[in-house]
Tab-separated table of C-alpha atoms in Angstrom:
chain	number	residue	atom	x	y	z
A	186	LEU	CA	-125.994	-63.132	-9.107
A	187	ASN	CA	-127.759	-61.881	-6.000
A	188	ILE	CA	-130.806	-64.100	-6.374
A	189	ASN	CA	-132.029	-66.926	-4.206
A	190	ILE	CA	-133.232	-70.384	-5.077
A	191	ASP	CA	-136.949	-69.505	-4.738
A	192	GLU	CA	-136.623	-66.904	-7.479
A	193	ARG	CA	-134.513	-68.864	-9.921
A	194	GLY	CA	-135.124	-72.548	-9.196
A	195	PRO	CA	-132.564	-75.329	-8.751
A	196	SER	CA	-131.885	-75.789	-12.478
A	197	ALA	CA	-130.010	-73.294	-14.664
A	198	PHE	CA	-128.777	-72.810	-18.220
A	199	LEU	CA	-125.164	-71.852	-18.857
A	200	THR	CA	-124.192	-70.693	-22.353
A	201	ILE	CA	-120.765	-72.014	-23.336
A	202	GLN	CA	-120.816	-71.679	-27.131
A	203	GLU	CA	-122.462	-69.457	-29.724
A	204	GLY	CA	-122.721	-69.327	-33.489
A	205	CYS	CA	-122.284	-72.124	-35.997
A	206	ASP	CA	-119.964	-72.964	-38.907
A	207	LYS	CA	-122.086	-75.764	-40.371
A	208	PHE	CA	-124.259	-73.745	-42.801
A	209	CYS	CA	-127.215	-76.143	-43.044
A	210	THR	CA	-129.338	-74.790	-45.893
A	211	PHE	CA	-132.519	-74.501	-43.761
A	212	CYS	CA	-130.881	-72.600	-40.898
A	213	VAL	CA	-130.378	-68.908	-40.279
A	214	VAL	CA	-127.984	-69.220	-37.278
A	215	PRO	CA	-124.635	-68.787	-39.134
A	216	TYR	CA	-126.002	-65.560	-40.666
A	217	THR	CA	-127.563	-64.124	-37.509
A	218	ARG	CA	-125.189	-65.422	-34.807
A	219	GLY	CA	-121.984	-65.613	-36.819
A	220	ALA	CA	-119.075	-68.036	-36.605
A	221	GLU	CA	-118.615	-70.568	-33.810
A	222	TYR	CA	-117.287	-69.019	-30.631
A	223	SER	CA	-116.381	-70.952	-27.479
A	224	ARG	CA	-116.295	-69.259	-24.088
A	225	PRO	CA	-113.003	-69.704	-22.220
A	226	LEU	CA	-112.924	-72.517	-19.665
A	227	THR	CA	-112.253	-70.283	-16.642
A	228	SER	CA	-115.237	-68.014	-17.274
A	229	ILE	CA	-117.521	-71.069	-17.542
A	230	ILE	CA	-116.191	-72.540	-14.276
A	231	ASP	CA	-116.605	-69.136	-12.551
A	232	GLU	CA	-120.209	-68.810	-13.696
A	233	ALA	CA	-120.988	-72.402	-12.689
A	234	ASN	CA	-119.642	-71.709	-9.191
A	235	LYS	CA	-121.764	-68.558	-8.914
A	236	LEU	CA	-124.859	-70.542	-9.894
A	237	ILE	CA	-124.032	-73.208	-7.301
A	238	ASP	CA	-123.638	-70.470	-4.671
A	239	VAL	CA	-127.277	-69.418	-5.183
A	240	GLY	CA	-128.536	-72.984	-4.803
A	241	VAL	CA	-128.446	-74.401	-8.337
A	242	LYS	CA	-128.064	-78.218	-8.417
A	243	GLU	CA	-128.407	-78.894	-12.149
A	244	ILE	CA	-126.747	-77.066	-15.055
A	245	THR	CA	-127.606	-77.428	-18.737
A	246	LEU	CA	-124.742	-76.321	-20.979
A	247	LEU	CA	-126.080	-74.439	-23.993
A	248	GLY	CA	-124.795	-73.708	-27.468
A	249	GLN	CA	-126.152	-73.450	-30.992
A	250	ASN	CA	-123.686	-76.268	-31.583
A	251	VAL	CA	-122.658	-77.072	-28.028
A	252	ASN	CA	-120.421	-80.077	-28.706
A	253	ALA	CA	-118.212	-77.947	-30.976
A	254	TRP	CA	-117.025	-76.190	-27.786
A	255	SER	CA	-113.265	-76.147	-27.350
A	256	SER	CA	-110.918	-74.073	-25.258
A	257	LYS	CA	-107.459	-74.120	-23.729
A	258	GLY	CA	-107.679	-76.353	-20.663
A	259	LEU	CA	-106.040	-76.150	-17.245
A	260	ASP	CA	-103.121	-78.194	-18.622
A	261	ASN	CA	-102.726	-75.815	-21.607
A	262	GLN	CA	-103.992	-78.565	-23.929
A	263	ASN	CA	-107.039	-78.037	-26.118
A	264	TRP	CA	-110.151	-79.329	-24.322
A	265	GLY	CA	-113.447	-80.460	-25.807
A	266	LEU	CA	-116.883	-80.749	-24.207
A	267	GLY	CA	-116.123	-84.088	-22.523
A	268	ARG	CA	-113.181	-82.584	-20.596
A	269	LEU	CA	-115.262	-79.541	-19.650
A	270	ILE	CA	-118.019	-81.764	-18.228
A	271	ASP	CA	-115.456	-83.753	-16.226
A	272	GLU	CA	-114.083	-80.508	-14.794
A	273	LEU	CA	-117.547	-79.176	-13.878
A	274	ALA	CA	-118.375	-82.513	-12.229
A	275	LYS	CA	-115.678	-81.751	-9.621
A	276	ILE	CA	-117.993	-79.094	-8.134
A	277	ASN	CA	-119.523	-81.018	-5.223
A	278	GLU	CA	-122.918	-79.323	-5.027
A	279	LEU	CA	-123.478	-79.677	-8.781
A	280	LYS	CA	-125.339	-82.974	-9.100
A	281	PHE	CA	-126.808	-83.134	-12.642
A	282	ILE	CA	-125.139	-81.941	-15.876
A	283	ARG	CA	-126.870	-81.799	-19.275
A	284	TYR	CA	-126.048	-80.183	-22.634
A	285	THR	CA	-127.890	-79.185	-25.809
A	286	THR	CA	-127.936	-78.890	-28.881
A	287	SER	CA	-125.366	-81.124	-30.553
A	288	HIS	CA	-124.295	-81.808	-34.127
A	289	PRO	CA	-123.445	-85.405	-35.172
A	290	LEU	CA	-120.106	-84.290	-36.702
A	291	ASP	CA	-118.879	-83.115	-33.283
A	292	MET	CA	-119.705	-86.254	-31.254
A	293	ASP	CA	-116.122	-87.213	-30.464
A	294	ILE	CA	-115.074	-90.348	-28.564
A	295	GLU	CA	-114.108	-88.310	-25.484
A	296	LEU	CA	-117.678	-87.009	-25.161
A	297	ILE	CA	-119.150	-90.459	-25.844
A	298	LYS	CA	-116.941	-91.972	-23.100
A	299	CYS	CA	-118.067	-89.198	-20.764
A	300	HIS	CA	-121.620	-90.607	-21.083
A	301	ARG	CA	-120.275	-93.875	-19.703
A	302	ASP	CA	-117.842	-92.657	-17.059
A	303	ASN	CA	-119.258	-89.438	-15.640
A	304	LYS	CA	-122.102	-90.156	-13.221
A	305	LYS	CA	-123.153	-86.503	-13.082
A	306	LEU	CA	-123.727	-86.329	-16.844
A	307	MET	CA	-127.341	-87.321	-17.392
A	308	PRO	CA	-128.083	-90.345	-19.638
A	309	TYR	CA	-129.782	-88.206	-22.270
A	310	LEU	CA	-128.527	-87.085	-25.677
A	311	HIS	CA	-130.300	-84.658	-27.982
A	312	LEU	CA	-128.746	-85.328	-31.392
A	313	PRO	CA	-130.725	-83.928	-34.338
A	314	ILE	CA	-130.544	-85.538	-37.788
A	315	GLN	CA	-133.474	-83.725	-39.555
A	316	SER	CA	-134.057	-86.433	-42.214
A	317	GLY	CA	-133.413	-90.117	-42.796
A	318	SER	CA	-132.766	-89.617	-46.511
A	319	ASP	CA	-129.183	-89.167	-47.730
A	320	LYS	CA	-130.426	-87.135	-50.700
A	321	VAL	CA	-132.243	-84.706	-48.392
A	322	LEU	CA	-129.343	-84.624	-45.916
A	323	LYS	CA	-127.065	-83.618	-48.793
A	324	MET	CA	-129.473	-80.867	-49.883
A	325	MET	CA	-129.577	-79.714	-46.252
A	326	ASN	CA	-125.744	-79.620	-46.267
A	327	ARG	CA	-125.615	-81.777	-43.123
A	328	LYS	CA	-122.260	-83.293	-44.216
A	329	HIS	CA	-123.106	-86.780	-42.914
A	330	THR	CA	-125.234	-89.707	-44.070
A	331	ALA	CA	-128.027	-91.547	-42.279
A	332	LYS	CA	-125.693	-94.525	-41.882
A	333	GLU	CA	-123.008	-92.366	-40.239
A	334	TYR	CA	-125.607	-90.944	-37.833
A	335	LEU	CA	-126.813	-94.453	-36.922
A	336	LYS	CA	-123.199	-95.496	-36.278
A	337	ILE	CA	-122.792	-92.631	-33.790
A	338	ILE	CA	-126.001	-93.660	-31.982
A	339	GLU	CA	-124.787	-97.260	-31.923
A	340	LYS	CA	-121.448	-96.193	-30.425
A	341	VAL	CA	-123.122	-93.998	-27.782
A	342	ARG	CA	-125.358	-96.916	-26.766
A	343	GLN	CA	-122.383	-99.253	-26.712
A	344	TYR	CA	-120.782	-97.003	-24.067
A	345	ASN	CA	-124.053	-96.287	-22.223
A	346	PRO	CA	-126.871	-98.764	-23.004
A	347	GLU	CA	-129.279	-96.840	-20.720
A	348	ILE	CA	-129.074	-93.548	-22.621
A	349	ALA	CA	-132.229	-91.802	-23.862
A	350	ILE	CA	-131.886	-90.436	-27.402
A	351	SER	CA	-133.755	-87.353	-28.576
A	352	GLY	CA	-133.739	-85.759	-32.033
A	353	ASP	CA	-135.167	-83.183	-34.461
A	354	PHE	CA	-136.874	-83.736	-37.798
A	355	ILE	CA	-137.792	-81.348	-40.602
A	356	VAL	CA	-140.568	-82.796	-42.739
A	357	GLY	CA	-141.243	-81.715	-46.320
A	358	PHE	CA	-137.880	-80.151	-47.161
A	359	PRO	CA	-137.826	-78.940	-50.810
A	360	GLY	CA	-137.461	-81.929	-53.141
A	361	GLU	CA	-138.438	-84.511	-50.497
A	362	THR	CA	-140.175	-87.463	-52.177
A	363	GLU	CA	-142.332	-90.213	-50.700
A	364	LYS	CA	-139.250	-92.458	-50.812
A	365	ASP	CA	-137.245	-89.890	-48.802
A	366	HIS	CA	-140.101	-89.684	-46.291
A	367	MET	CA	-140.104	-93.490	-45.921
A	368	SER	CA	-136.348	-93.353	-45.250
A	369	THR	CA	-137.026	-90.941	-42.371
A	370	LEU	CA	-139.669	-93.262	-40.892
A	371	SER	CA	-137.240	-96.173	-41.239
A	372	LEU	CA	-134.465	-94.273	-39.434
A	373	ILE	CA	-136.855	-93.329	-36.592
A	374	GLN	CA	-137.752	-97.003	-36.204
A	375	GLN	CA	-134.089	-97.992	-36.093
A	376	VAL	CA	-133.115	-95.376	-33.498
A	377	ASN	CA	-136.195	-95.744	-31.269
A	378	TYR	CA	-136.259	-92.242	-29.749
A	379	ALA	CA	-137.148	-91.414	-26.148
A	380	GLN	CA	-138.405	-88.015	-27.346
A	381	ALA	CA	-138.056	-85.935	-30.490
A	382	TYR	CA	-139.215	-82.703	-32.059
A	383	SER	CA	-140.595	-82.564	-35.582
A	384	PHE	CA	-141.647	-79.638	-37.731
A	385	LYS	CA	-142.838	-78.861	-41.236
A	386	TYR	CA	-140.210	-77.148	-43.354
A	387	SER	CA	-140.810	-73.425	-43.653
A	388	LYS	CA	-138.742	-70.899	-45.577
A	389	ARG	CA	-136.277	-68.828	-43.560
A	390	PRO	CA	-135.483	-65.627	-45.477
A	391	GLY	CA	-131.783	-65.378	-46.284
A	392	THR	CA	-131.134	-69.128	-46.171
A	393	PRO	CA	-130.155	-71.142	-49.276
A	394	GLY	CA	-133.179	-73.420	-48.747
A	395	SER	CA	-135.585	-70.525	-49.273
A	396	VAL	CA	-134.655	-70.291	-52.964
A	397	PHE	CA	-134.745	-74.046	-53.633
A	398	LEU	CA	-137.292	-75.264	-56.152
A	399	ASN	CA	-139.583	-78.305	-55.756
A	400	HIS	CA	-141.334	-77.096	-52.623
A	401	VAL	CA	-143.544	-79.813	-51.165
A	402	ASP	CA	-147.312	-79.297	-51.209
A	403	GLU	CA	-148.729	-78.225	-47.802
A	404	GLU	CA	-151.198	-81.123	-47.632
A	405	ILE	CA	-148.437	-83.652	-48.308
A	406	LYS	CA	-146.300	-81.958	-45.649
A	407	ASN	CA	-149.181	-82.217	-43.169
A	408	SER	CA	-149.777	-85.919	-43.787
A	409	ARG	CA	-146.045	-86.722	-43.612
A	410	LEU	CA	-145.661	-84.737	-40.395
A	411	TYR	CA	-148.627	-86.624	-38.921
A	412	GLU	CA	-146.976	-89.985	-39.749
A	413	VAL	CA	-143.625	-88.904	-38.284
A	414	GLN	CA	-145.245	-87.541	-35.127
A	415	GLU	CA	-147.441	-90.600	-34.581
A	416	LEU	CA	-144.390	-92.863	-34.751
A	417	LEU	CA	-142.358	-90.586	-32.440
A	418	ARG	CA	-145.284	-90.341	-29.997
A	419	SER	CA	-145.624	-94.118	-29.791
A	420	GLN	CA	-141.863	-94.454	-29.165
A	421	GLN	CA	-141.938	-91.796	-26.446
A	422	LEU	CA	-144.900	-93.422	-24.707
A	423	SER	CA	-143.295	-96.859	-24.765
A	424	PHE	CA	-140.009	-95.377	-23.438
A	425	ASN	CA	-141.934	-93.730	-20.599
A	426	LYS	CA	-143.849	-96.949	-19.850
A	427	GLN	CA	-140.583	-98.885	-19.500
A	428	THR	CA	-139.855	-96.812	-16.391
A	429	ILE	CA	-142.974	-98.035	-14.511
A	430	ASN	CA	-142.000	-99.876	-11.300
A	431	SER	CA	-138.429	-98.593	-11.498
A	432	SER	CA	-136.896	-96.111	-9.083
A	433	SER	CA	-135.715	-92.738	-10.299
A	434	LYS	CA	-133.684	-89.997	-8.607
A	435	VAL	CA	-135.565	-86.817	-9.399
A	436	LEU	CA	-134.541	-83.190	-8.924
A	437	VAL	CA	-137.559	-81.324	-7.509
A	438	LEU	CA	-138.056	-78.186	-9.635
A	439	LYS	CA	-141.306	-76.576	-8.503
A	440	LYS	CA	-144.740	-77.061	-7.002
A	441	GLY	CA	-147.536	-78.449	-9.168
A	442	LYS	CA	-151.049	-77.044	-9.604
A	443	LYS	CA	-152.686	-79.522	-7.245
A	444	LYS	CA	-152.445	-79.520	-3.449
A	445	HIS	CA	-149.207	-81.081	-2.124
A	446	GLN	CA	-148.093	-81.745	-5.718
A	447	TYR	CA	-144.492	-81.311	-6.879
A	448	ILE	CA	-142.877	-81.534	-10.318
A	449	GLY	CA	-139.382	-82.899	-10.811
A	450	ARG	CA	-137.156	-83.955	-13.696
A	451	SER	CA	-135.750	-87.443	-14.134
A	452	PRO	CA	-132.226	-88.200	-15.391
A	453	PHE	CA	-133.876	-89.065	-18.756
A	454	ASN	CA	-135.346	-85.532	-18.969
A	455	GLN	CA	-138.921	-86.609	-18.165
A	456	SER	CA	-141.291	-84.482	-16.077
A	457	VAL	CA	-142.326	-86.435	-12.981
A	458	TYR	CA	-145.288	-85.564	-10.741
A	459	PHE	CA	-145.535	-86.703	-7.126
A	460	SER	CA	-147.218	-85.691	-3.866
A	461	SER	CA	-145.707	-84.788	-0.532
A	462	LYS	CA	-146.928	-82.798	2.477
A	463	ASN	CA	-143.359	-81.638	3.041
A	464	LYS	CA	-143.479	-77.901	2.284
A	465	ASP	CA	-139.825	-77.487	1.418
A	466	LEU	CA	-138.700	-79.963	-1.248
A	467	ILE	CA	-137.726	-77.647	-4.115
A	468	GLY	CA	-134.049	-78.141	-4.957
A	469	SER	CA	-133.802	-81.517	-3.259
A	470	PHE	CA	-133.280	-84.931	-4.818
A	471	ILE	CA	-135.996	-87.473	-4.152
A	472	ASP	CA	-136.009	-91.199	-4.911
A	473	LEU	CA	-139.324	-92.018	-6.533
A	474	ASN	CA	-140.947	-95.269	-7.526
A	475	ILE	CA	-142.540	-94.621	-10.938
A	476	THR	CA	-146.179	-95.774	-10.847
A	477	GLU	CA	-147.713	-94.355	-14.048
A	478	ALA	CA	-146.474	-93.199	-17.449
A	479	PHE	CA	-148.143	-90.786	-19.855
A	480	GLN	CA	-147.195	-89.267	-23.207
A	481	ASN	CA	-145.189	-86.384	-21.773
A	482	SER	CA	-144.786	-87.161	-18.085
A	483	LEU	CA	-144.526	-89.732	-15.307
A	484	LYS	CA	-146.138	-90.109	-11.904
A	485	GLY	CA	-144.359	-91.500	-8.860
A	486	ASN	CA	-144.399	-92.119	-5.126
A	487	ILE	CA	-141.635	-91.146	-2.721
A	488	LEU	CA	-139.321	-93.986	-1.696
A	489	SER	CA	-137.208	-91.850	0.623
A	490	ASP	CA	-136.584	-88.168	1.267
A	491	LEU	CA	-132.881	-87.598	0.875
């Protein structure tokens, strides 16, 4: 890794897990990427140290099903993602740790406690559910119910009340009725997401879902997607607005388009814009007072240059 911070930026991705054993009926990953494979602990620690050596301050751990990661630990016991994060947090120059994408079935108590106890793990959890309807979840082969998902969210918030929750939704899965759609809207209201991604169902060749009958009409899909996205947008905006007048420690990622403008990322994964005449802030952590909130970003003023 003979690259410097100007070329690669202060934030990096580190793949720790590949493949998936879940076989959701809409997803092609188990067929294209194969079975779940976890990288050994030592190779992850080595790569993290190399990234730190070239100036990285924030690492996002990646996996098709990242919280299924497990490996033999330094004590010869089997470690899960929570233990891995605790080990990575011992690297002094590594300040922010994130991970994505998770499956509800692999949110163990160790990882949930890590969100409470580990100050370097950011208060942000991307936990897709795809639908709020148990019937649809069963057809998707998600192997959990809406109620079980809500219980996990409740537990995570019990351990870390500040956490921002993000999710994924597939709208118009084959056989989805208006009642199923209403169940999804109800679940979104109960969770109150900080951000979320939503898509219309589309056939993936080679997946079980592609041969299902009862495909939903495109116009119905469009109107349902609009309703889901409007609700998610309003939740995201109100989450962002809650941060106005609060202070936030932001990692400065790059320069913005305007003169003296910088763009950073908050612990809650929000883009934050601010101005400074200091020419060399990329890679530093700045305390900002948040002054304005928009749909997809925040604006702030510098409290102190650290």
